[in-house]
Amino acid sequence: MAADSSQKWILMTTAQTPTNIAVIKYWGKRDEALILAVNDSISVTLDPQHLCTTTTVAVSPMFQSDRMWLNGKEISLSGGRYQNCLREIRSRASKIEDEKKGIKITKKDWEKLHVHIASYNNFPTAAGLASSAAGFACLVFSLAKLMNVQEDQGKLSAIARQGSGSACRSLYGGFVKWVMGNEENGSDSIAVQLQDEKHWDELVIIIAVVSSRQKETSSTSGMRDSVETSLLLQHRAKEVVPKRIIEMEEAIKNRDFPSFARLTCADSNQFHAVCLDTSPPIFYMSDTSHRIISCVEKWNRSEGTPQVAYTFDAGPNAVLIARDRKVAANLLQRLLYYFPPHSDTDLNSYVIGDKSILGDVGVEEMKDVEALPPPPETKDQIPAQKQRGAVSYFICTRPGKGPVLLSDESQALLNPESGLPK
Ligand code: DP6
């Protein structure tokens, strides 16, 4: 007997999915509805321990409609992007039978069964960190598991892509390429894993969450304007990115940090140049972002070879990739020197994520921050001005793994009896 509304069972799945930072940027679509990019892109997956989305999806004959809660608040699922992901997953659902629980769902049942979705980010959504990437990746991954979808991870990435382009790269850990593809229906526009997270595990990533008051242009509308008005975007997509993708794959494969850093910084700078070349121009970086770039550039030059790569998405936050832990400690020391917190800030909330790097810097409390010496590369110059309060906080993290299922029911975000948020 197939599922009917007199049945009381609830079937639930919980998954956790990482966010990612592009080192060769996706900027511009050739198809708005299917979300097909004008160029390939490459990203590093960030450790989900510090930045991730957890999503619980549930299905039951008792549910009256599809519903979703994000960080505890109900949101509408009527948007095209949610609808596309739900439709694509549902059409690939297969039958499920669990005699013990009395659950039997046929392929046909999935068309009329409703889902409840609860999603939670372990980092502040307002911080302007790519929450839609982890969010759509987690939605698609968890629904696919719940509905017993038999497709491989590449096919799932093509579905997540229809939620948000960058989401397709969050289906894998380590180093990931989104192949733009050629097919009109987008079937070959998928993510592939270049290397897993263990391949280059010396890298340390520090994110400076930059204080910002201005309302930013969303990636979606910003890239639409760039496609319509920027000649630099056309040149970048045709001439620059294809070569950079080859070089970046090589740099990652060989763990060649100088090439990796050179390409990462150049690509971030070109993406922001495209934004400036857009009419009207888009400014994502702030004065603080520019200061962070100068500080890294000056230091890299004084060392003779790059120690740190920087990259900025559609916002002022800096993502800094240090070649190893020792460099990361030196980087954090510089960042804390240039961007000390306001005096009433608790150090514990100013540096979050892997706090152990603070120990390497010899900083245990606020007075240690105040006592930090100026970086040696400023020695012969007037020390650069400190910008107190310009950074909201730092997150220390590293390259991380891809999506995982959480089998422990206590980690579920929906109540197993009611199917509503806990
Ligand atoms: C600057 O994936 O957020 O972060 O596909 O419209 O949802 P939509 O855009 P989104 O754009 C990300 C742009 C970027 C670069 C990148 O992640 O590659």
Coordinates of C-alpha atoms and ligand atoms in Angstrom, one line a residue:
M1 CA 0.0 0.0 0.0
A2 CA 1.5 3.3 -1.0
A3 CA 1.8 6.4 1.3
D4 CA -1.6 8.0 2.2
S5 CA -2.3 10.9 4.6
S6 CA -3.7 8.6 7.4
Q7 CA -0.2 7.3 7.9
K8 CA 1.8 9.0 10.7
W9 CA 5.4 8.3 9.8
I10 CA 8.1 10.9 9.2
L11 CA 11.2 10.1 7.2
M12 CA 14.2 12.4 7.9
T13 CA 17.8 13.0 6.6
T14 CA 20.3 15.5 7.9
A15 CA 23.5 16.6 6.1
Q16 CA 26.3 19.1 6.4
T17 CA 27.8 20.9 3.5
P18 CA 30.8 23.2 3.3
T19 CA 31.1 26.7 1.7
N20 CA 33.8 27.4 -0.8
I21 CA 36.0 30.3 -2.0
A22 CA 36.8 30.8 -5.7
V23 CA 40.4 31.3 -6.6
I24 CA 39.5 31.6 -10.3
K25 CA 36.2 33.5 -10.2
Y26 CA 32.8 32.7 -11.8
W27 CA 31.4 36.1 -12.9
G28 CA 28.8 36.1 -15.7
K29 CA 26.1 33.8 -17.0
R30 CA 25.4 32.7 -20.6
D31 CA 22.0 31.3 -19.4
E32 CA 20.2 33.0 -16.6
A33 CA 17.5 30.4 -15.9
L34 CA 19.8 27.3 -16.0
I35 CA 22.7 29.3 -14.4
L36 CA 25.3 28.5 -17.0
A37 CA 28.6 30.4 -16.6
V38 CA 30.6 32.3 -19.2
N39 CA 33.9 30.7 -17.9
D40 CA 35.2 27.8 -15.9
S41 CA 36.0 28.5 -12.2
I42 CA 38.1 26.8 -9.5
S43 CA 37.6 27.0 -5.7
V44 CA 38.9 25.7 -2.4
T45 CA 36.4 24.1 -0.1
L46 CA 36.6 25.5 3.4
D47 CA 36.6 23.4 6.5
P48 CA 32.9 22.7 7.5
Q49 CA 34.0 22.7 11.2
H50 CA 34.2 26.5 10.9
L51 CA 31.9 27.4 8.0
C52 CA 29.1 25.1 6.9
T53 CA 25.3 24.7 6.4
T54 CA 23.4 21.9 8.2
T55 CA 20.1 20.9 6.6
T56 CA 17.4 18.5 7.8
V57 CA 14.9 17.4 5.2
A58 CA 11.8 15.4 6.1
V59 CA 8.9 13.8 4.2
S60 CA 5.6 12.6 5.6
P61 CA 2.1 11.9 4.4
M62 CA 1.0 14.3 7.2
F63 CA 2.7 17.4 5.6
Q64 CA 0.3 19.7 3.8
S65 CA 2.8 21.7 1.8
D66 CA 6.5 22.2 1.1
R67 CA 7.9 24.4 3.8
M68 CA 11.4 25.7 4.7
W69 CA 13.0 27.4 7.8
L70 CA 16.4 29.2 7.5
N71 CA 18.1 29.8 10.8
G72 CA 14.8 29.2 12.6
K73 CA 12.7 31.6 10.5
E74 CA 10.2 30.3 7.9
I75 CA 11.0 31.5 4.3
S76 CA 9.2 31.1 1.1
L77 CA 10.0 28.3 -1.3
S78 CA 8.2 29.9 -4.2
G79 CA 11.3 31.3 -5.9
G80 CA 12.4 29.8 -9.2
R81 CA 15.7 28.6 -7.9
Y82 CA 14.2 26.5 -5.0
Q83 CA 11.5 25.2 -7.3
N84 CA 14.0 24.1 -9.9
C85 CA 16.1 22.2 -7.3
L86 CA 13.0 20.6 -5.8
R87 CA 11.6 19.6 -9.2
E88 CA 14.9 18.2 -10.5
I89 CA 15.5 16.1 -7.4
R90 CA 11.8 14.8 -7.2
S91 CA 11.9 13.7 -10.8
R92 CA 14.9 11.5 -10.0
A93 CA 13.5 10.0 -6.7
S94 CA 13.4 6.2 -6.4
K95 CA 11.3 3.9 -4.2
I96 CA 11.9 3.3 -0.5
E97 CA 10.8 0.5 1.7
D98 CA 11.3 0.2 5.4
E99 CA 9.2 -2.6 6.7
K100 CA 10.1 -2.0 10.4
K101 CA 8.8 1.6 10.3
G102 CA 5.9 0.7 8.0
I103 CA 7.2 3.0 5.3
K104 CA 6.7 2.3 1.6
I105 CA 7.2 5.1 -0.9
T106 CA 6.8 4.4 -4.6
K107 CA 8.5 6.5 -7.3
K108 CA 5.0 7.9 -8.1
D109 CA 4.3 8.8 -4.5
W110 CA 7.2 11.3 -4.4
E111 CA 5.2 13.6 -6.8
K112 CA 2.6 14.2 -4.2
L113 CA 4.5 13.9 -0.9
H114 CA 5.5 17.2 0.7
V115 CA 8.8 18.1 2.3
H116 CA 9.9 20.1 5.3
I117 CA 13.3 21.7 5.2
A118 CA 15.3 23.3 8.1
S119 CA 18.7 24.9 7.4
Y120 CA 21.2 26.5 9.7
N121 CA 24.5 28.2 9.0
N122 CA 27.2 27.9 11.7
F123 CA 28.5 31.4 10.7
P124 CA 26.7 34.7 10.8
T125 CA 24.5 35.0 7.6
A126 CA 24.9 38.8 7.7
A127 CA 28.7 38.5 7.5
G128 CA 28.5 38.4 3.7
L129 CA 30.2 35.0 3.5
A130 CA 29.0 32.8 0.6
S131 CA 26.0 31.2 2.5
S132 CA 24.0 30.5 -0.7
A133 CA 26.7 28.1 -2.0
A134 CA 26.7 25.9 1.1
G135 CA 22.9 26.3 1.4
F136 CA 21.9 25.1 -2.0
A137 CA 24.5 22.4 -2.0
C138 CA 23.2 21.1 1.3
L139 CA 19.6 21.3 0.1
V140 CA 20.2 19.3 -3.0
F141 CA 22.5 16.8 -1.2
S142 CA 20.1 16.1 1.7
L143 CA 17.0 15.9 -0.6
A144 CA 18.9 13.5 -2.9
K145 CA 19.7 11.2 0.1
L146 CA 16.1 11.4 1.5
M147 CA 14.6 10.6 -1.9
N148 CA 17.0 7.8 -2.7
V149 CA 18.3 9.5 -5.8
Q150 CA 20.8 7.3 -7.6
E151 CA 22.7 10.0 -9.5
D152 CA 26.4 10.5 -8.9
Q153 CA 27.8 13.6 -7.3
G154 CA 28.5 15.3 -10.7
K155 CA 24.8 15.1 -11.6
L156 CA 23.9 16.5 -8.2
S157 CA 26.3 19.4 -8.7
A158 CA 24.4 20.3 -11.9
I159 CA 21.2 20.5 -9.8
A160 CA 22.8 22.5 -7.1
R161 CA 24.1 24.9 -9.8
Q162 CA 20.5 25.7 -10.6
G163 CA 20.1 27.0 -7.0
S164 CA 23.2 29.2 -7.1
G165 CA 26.2 28.8 -9.5
S166 CA 28.9 28.7 -6.9
A167 CA 26.9 26.0 -5.0
C168 CA 27.9 23.3 -7.5
R169 CA 31.5 23.5 -6.2
S170 CA 30.4 22.8 -2.6
L171 CA 29.5 19.2 -3.5
Y172 CA 33.2 18.2 -3.1
G173 CA 36.0 18.8 -0.7
G174 CA 39.5 20.1 -1.4
F175 CA 40.0 21.8 -4.8
V176 CA 37.1 21.9 -7.2
K177 CA 36.6 23.0 -10.8
W178 CA 33.2 24.0 -12.2
V179 CA 33.4 23.1 -15.9
M180 CA 31.2 25.6 -17.8
G181 CA 30.2 23.0 -20.4
N182 CA 28.8 23.5 -23.9
E183 CA 25.4 21.8 -23.9
E184 CA 22.4 24.1 -24.1
N185 CA 20.5 22.2 -21.4
G186 CA 23.5 22.5 -19.0
S187 CA 23.9 18.8 -18.6
D188 CA 27.7 19.1 -18.9
S189 CA 28.0 22.2 -16.7
I190 CA 29.1 20.3 -13.6
A191 CA 31.7 20.4 -10.8
V192 CA 34.6 18.0 -10.7
Q193 CA 37.1 17.4 -7.8
L194 CA 40.6 18.3 -8.8
Q195 CA 42.3 17.2 -5.6
D196 CA 40.9 16.2 -2.2
E197 CA 41.5 18.2 1.0
K198 CA 44.5 16.1 2.1
H199 CA 46.4 16.9 -1.1
W200 CA 47.6 20.3 0.2
D201 CA 46.9 20.4 3.8
E202 CA 49.6 22.8 4.9
L203 CA 47.5 25.7 3.6
V204 CA 45.9 27.9 6.3
I205 CA 43.0 30.3 5.5
I206 CA 42.3 33.5 7.5
I207 CA 39.1 35.4 6.6
A208 CA 38.9 39.0 7.7
V209 CA 35.3 39.9 8.1
V210 CA 35.4 43.6 7.2
S211 CA 33.0 46.0 8.9
S212 CA 30.7 47.4 6.3
R213 CA 27.6 49.6 6.4
Q214 CA 26.8 49.8 2.7
K215 CA 24.2 47.6 1.1
E216 CA 26.0 45.5 -1.5
T217 CA 24.8 44.7 -5.0
S218 CA 23.9 40.9 -5.1
S219 CA 26.2 38.7 -7.2
T220 CA 23.2 37.8 -9.4
S221 CA 22.3 41.3 -10.4
G222 CA 26.0 42.5 -10.4
M223 CA 27.1 39.8 -12.9
R224 CA 24.0 40.5 -15.1
D225 CA 25.1 44.1 -15.4
S226 CA 28.7 43.1 -16.1
V227 CA 27.6 40.7 -18.9
E228 CA 25.5 43.5 -20.4
T229 CA 28.1 46.3 -20.2
S230 CA 31.7 45.2 -19.6
L231 CA 34.0 44.6 -22.5
L232 CA 36.6 43.5 -20.1
L233 CA 34.3 40.6 -19.0
Q234 CA 34.2 39.4 -22.6
H235 CA 38.0 39.5 -22.9
R236 CA 38.5 37.9 -19.5
A237 CA 36.1 35.0 -20.3
K238 CA 37.5 34.3 -23.8
E239 CA 41.2 35.1 -23.5
V240 CA 42.3 35.2 -19.8
V241 CA 40.4 32.6 -17.8
P242 CA 41.0 29.5 -20.1
K243 CA 44.8 30.0 -19.7
R244 CA 44.6 30.7 -16.0
I245 CA 42.5 27.5 -15.4
I246 CA 45.2 25.4 -17.0
E247 CA 47.9 27.1 -14.9
M248 CA 45.9 26.9 -11.7
E249 CA 45.2 23.2 -12.1
E250 CA 49.0 22.7 -12.6
A251 CA 49.8 24.9 -9.5
I252 CA 47.4 23.0 -7.3
K253 CA 48.6 19.6 -8.6
N254 CA 52.2 20.5 -7.9
R255 CA 51.5 22.4 -4.6
D256 CA 53.3 25.3 -6.2
F257 CA 52.4 28.1 -3.8
P258 CA 54.1 31.1 -5.7
S259 CA 52.1 30.3 -8.9
F260 CA 48.9 29.6 -6.9
A261 CA 49.2 32.9 -5.1
R262 CA 50.0 34.9 -8.2
L263 CA 47.0 33.5 -10.1
T264 CA 44.6 33.8 -7.1
C265 CA 45.5 37.5 -6.5
A266 CA 45.5 38.4 -10.2
D267 CA 42.1 36.7 -10.7
S268 CA 40.5 38.5 -7.7
N269 CA 41.9 41.8 -8.9
Q270 CA 40.6 41.2 -12.5
F271 CA 37.2 40.3 -11.2
H272 CA 37.0 43.6 -9.3
A273 CA 38.3 45.4 -12.4
V274 CA 35.4 43.9 -14.3
C275 CA 33.1 45.3 -11.6
L276 CA 34.6 48.7 -12.1
D277 CA 34.3 48.3 -15.9
T278 CA 30.5 47.7 -15.4
S279 CA 28.1 50.5 -16.0
P280 CA 27.1 51.7 -13.5
P281 CA 30.4 50.6 -11.7
I282 CA 30.1 48.2 -8.8
F283 CA 32.4 48.6 -5.8
Y284 CA 32.6 45.5 -3.6
M285 CA 35.9 46.2 -1.9
S286 CA 36.2 48.9 0.8
D287 CA 39.2 51.0 2.0
T288 CA 39.9 48.3 4.5
S289 CA 40.0 45.6 1.7
H290 CA 42.5 47.8 -0.2
R291 CA 44.6 48.2 2.9
I292 CA 44.7 44.5 3.4
I293 CA 45.9 44.0 -0.2
S294 CA 48.7 46.6 0.3
C295 CA 49.8 44.9 3.5
V296 CA 50.0 41.5 1.8
E297 CA 51.6 42.8 -1.4
K298 CA 54.3 44.7 0.6
W299 CA 55.0 41.7 2.7
N300 CA 55.2 39.3 -0.2
R301 CA 57.5 41.6 -2.0
S302 CA 59.8 42.0 1.0
E303 CA 60.1 38.2 1.3
G304 CA 61.0 37.8 -2.4
T305 CA 58.4 35.1 -2.9
P306 CA 54.6 35.1 -2.1
Q307 CA 53.7 34.0 1.4
V308 CA 50.1 34.8 1.3
A309 CA 47.4 34.9 -1.5
Y310 CA 44.3 37.2 -1.2
T311 CA 40.9 36.9 -2.8
F312 CA 37.7 38.9 -2.4
D313 CA 34.2 37.8 -3.5
A314 CA 31.2 40.2 -4.0
G315 CA 31.9 42.0 -0.8
P316 CA 34.7 43.6 1.3
N317 CA 35.8 40.5 3.2
A318 CA 39.3 39.3 2.6
V319 CA 40.1 35.6 2.2
L320 CA 43.8 35.2 2.9
I321 CA 45.5 31.9 2.1
A322 CA 48.9 31.3 3.8
R323 CA 51.4 28.8 2.5
D324 CA 51.7 27.1 5.9
R325 CA 51.0 27.5 9.6
K326 CA 54.1 29.5 10.4
V327 CA 53.2 32.0 7.7
A328 CA 49.6 32.1 9.0
A329 CA 50.9 33.0 12.5
N330 CA 53.0 35.8 11.0
L331 CA 50.0 36.9 8.9
L332 CA 47.6 37.0 11.9
Q333 CA 50.2 39.0 13.9
R334 CA 50.3 41.6 11.1
L335 CA 46.5 41.7 10.8
L336 CA 46.1 42.2 14.5
Y337 CA 48.8 44.9 14.5
Y338 CA 47.1 46.8 11.6
F339 CA 43.5 46.1 12.5
P340 CA 43.2 45.9 16.3
P341 CA 39.7 45.5 17.8
H342 CA 38.0 48.2 19.8
S343 CA 39.2 48.1 23.4
D344 CA 36.0 46.5 24.8
T345 CA 36.2 43.5 22.4
D346 CA 36.7 40.0 23.8
L347 CA 39.7 38.4 22.0
N348 CA 37.7 35.1 22.0
S349 CA 35.1 36.6 19.7
Y350 CA 37.6 38.6 17.6
V351 CA 39.6 35.5 16.4
I352 CA 37.3 32.5 15.8
G353 CA 37.6 29.1 14.1
D354 CA 41.0 27.5 14.7
K355 CA 42.1 29.7 17.6
S356 CA 45.2 27.7 18.2
I357 CA 47.1 30.0 15.7
L358 CA 46.7 32.7 18.4
G359 CA 49.0 30.6 20.6
D360 CA 51.6 30.5 17.8
V361 CA 51.5 34.3 17.7
G362 CA 52.0 34.5 21.5
V363 CA 48.7 36.4 21.9
E364 CA 46.6 35.3 24.9
E365 CA 44.8 38.5 25.8
M366 CA 44.1 41.9 24.5
K367 CA 47.1 43.5 26.1
D368 CA 49.3 41.2 23.9
V369 CA 47.6 42.6 20.8
E370 CA 48.4 46.1 21.9
A371 CA 52.1 45.1 22.5
L372 CA 52.6 43.6 19.0
P373 CA 55.6 45.1 17.2
P374 CA 55.3 46.7 13.8
P375 CA 56.0 44.3 10.9
P376 CA 59.7 44.4 9.9
E377 CA 58.8 45.4 6.3
T378 CA 57.6 48.8 7.6
K379 CA 60.9 49.3 9.4
D380 CA 62.3 52.0 7.1
Q381 CA 59.0 53.7 6.6
I382 CA 56.6 55.6 8.9
P383 CA 54.6 52.7 10.4
A384 CA 51.3 52.4 8.6
Q385 CA 48.3 53.7 10.5
K386 CA 46.4 51.3 12.6
Q387 CA 42.7 50.9 11.7
R388 CA 41.0 50.1 15.0
G389 CA 37.6 48.4 14.5
A390 CA 37.9 48.3 10.7
V391 CA 37.7 44.4 10.9
S392 CA 34.7 42.9 12.7
Y393 CA 36.5 39.6 13.4
F394 CA 38.8 37.0 11.9
I395 CA 38.0 33.3 11.1
C396 CA 41.0 30.9 11.0
T397 CA 40.3 27.8 8.9
R398 CA 41.8 25.5 6.3
P399 CA 40.8 23.5 3.2
G400 CA 38.1 21.0 4.1
K401 CA 36.0 18.0 3.2
G402 CA 32.8 17.8 1.1
P403 CA 29.2 17.0 2.2
V404 CA 28.5 14.4 4.8
L405 CA 25.4 12.8 6.2
L406 CA 24.8 13.2 10.0
S407 CA 23.3 10.0 11.2
D408 CA 23.0 11.0 14.9
E409 CA 19.3 12.0 15.3
S410 CA 20.2 14.6 18.0
Q411 CA 21.8 16.7 15.2
A412 CA 18.6 16.9 13.2
L413 CA 17.0 20.4 13.0
L414 CA 13.4 19.0 12.7
N415 CA 11.5 17.3 15.5
P416 CA 11.0 13.6 14.5
E417 CA 7.4 13.6 15.9
S418 CA 6.0 16.9 14.5
G419 CA 8.3 17.5 11.5
L420 CA 8.6 21.2 12.7
P421 CA 11.8 23.0 13.8
K422 CA 13.1 21.9 17.2
Ligands
DP6_1 C1 32.1 36.5 -6.8 O1 27.0 31.8 -7.1 O2 26.4 33.8 -5.7 O3 31.5 34.6 -5.4 O4 24.8 32.0 -9.5 O5 23.7 34.2 -9.3 O6 23.6 32.6 -7.4 P1 24.4 33.1 -8.6 O7 25.7 33.8 -8.1 P2 26.8 33.3 -7.0 O8 28.1 34.1 -7.5 C2 29.3 33.9 -7.0 C3 30.3 35.0 -7.5 C4 31.6 35.0 -6.8 C5 32.6 34.2 -7.5 C6 32.6 32.7 -7.3 O9 32.2 32.2 -6.3 O10 33.1 32.0 -8.2

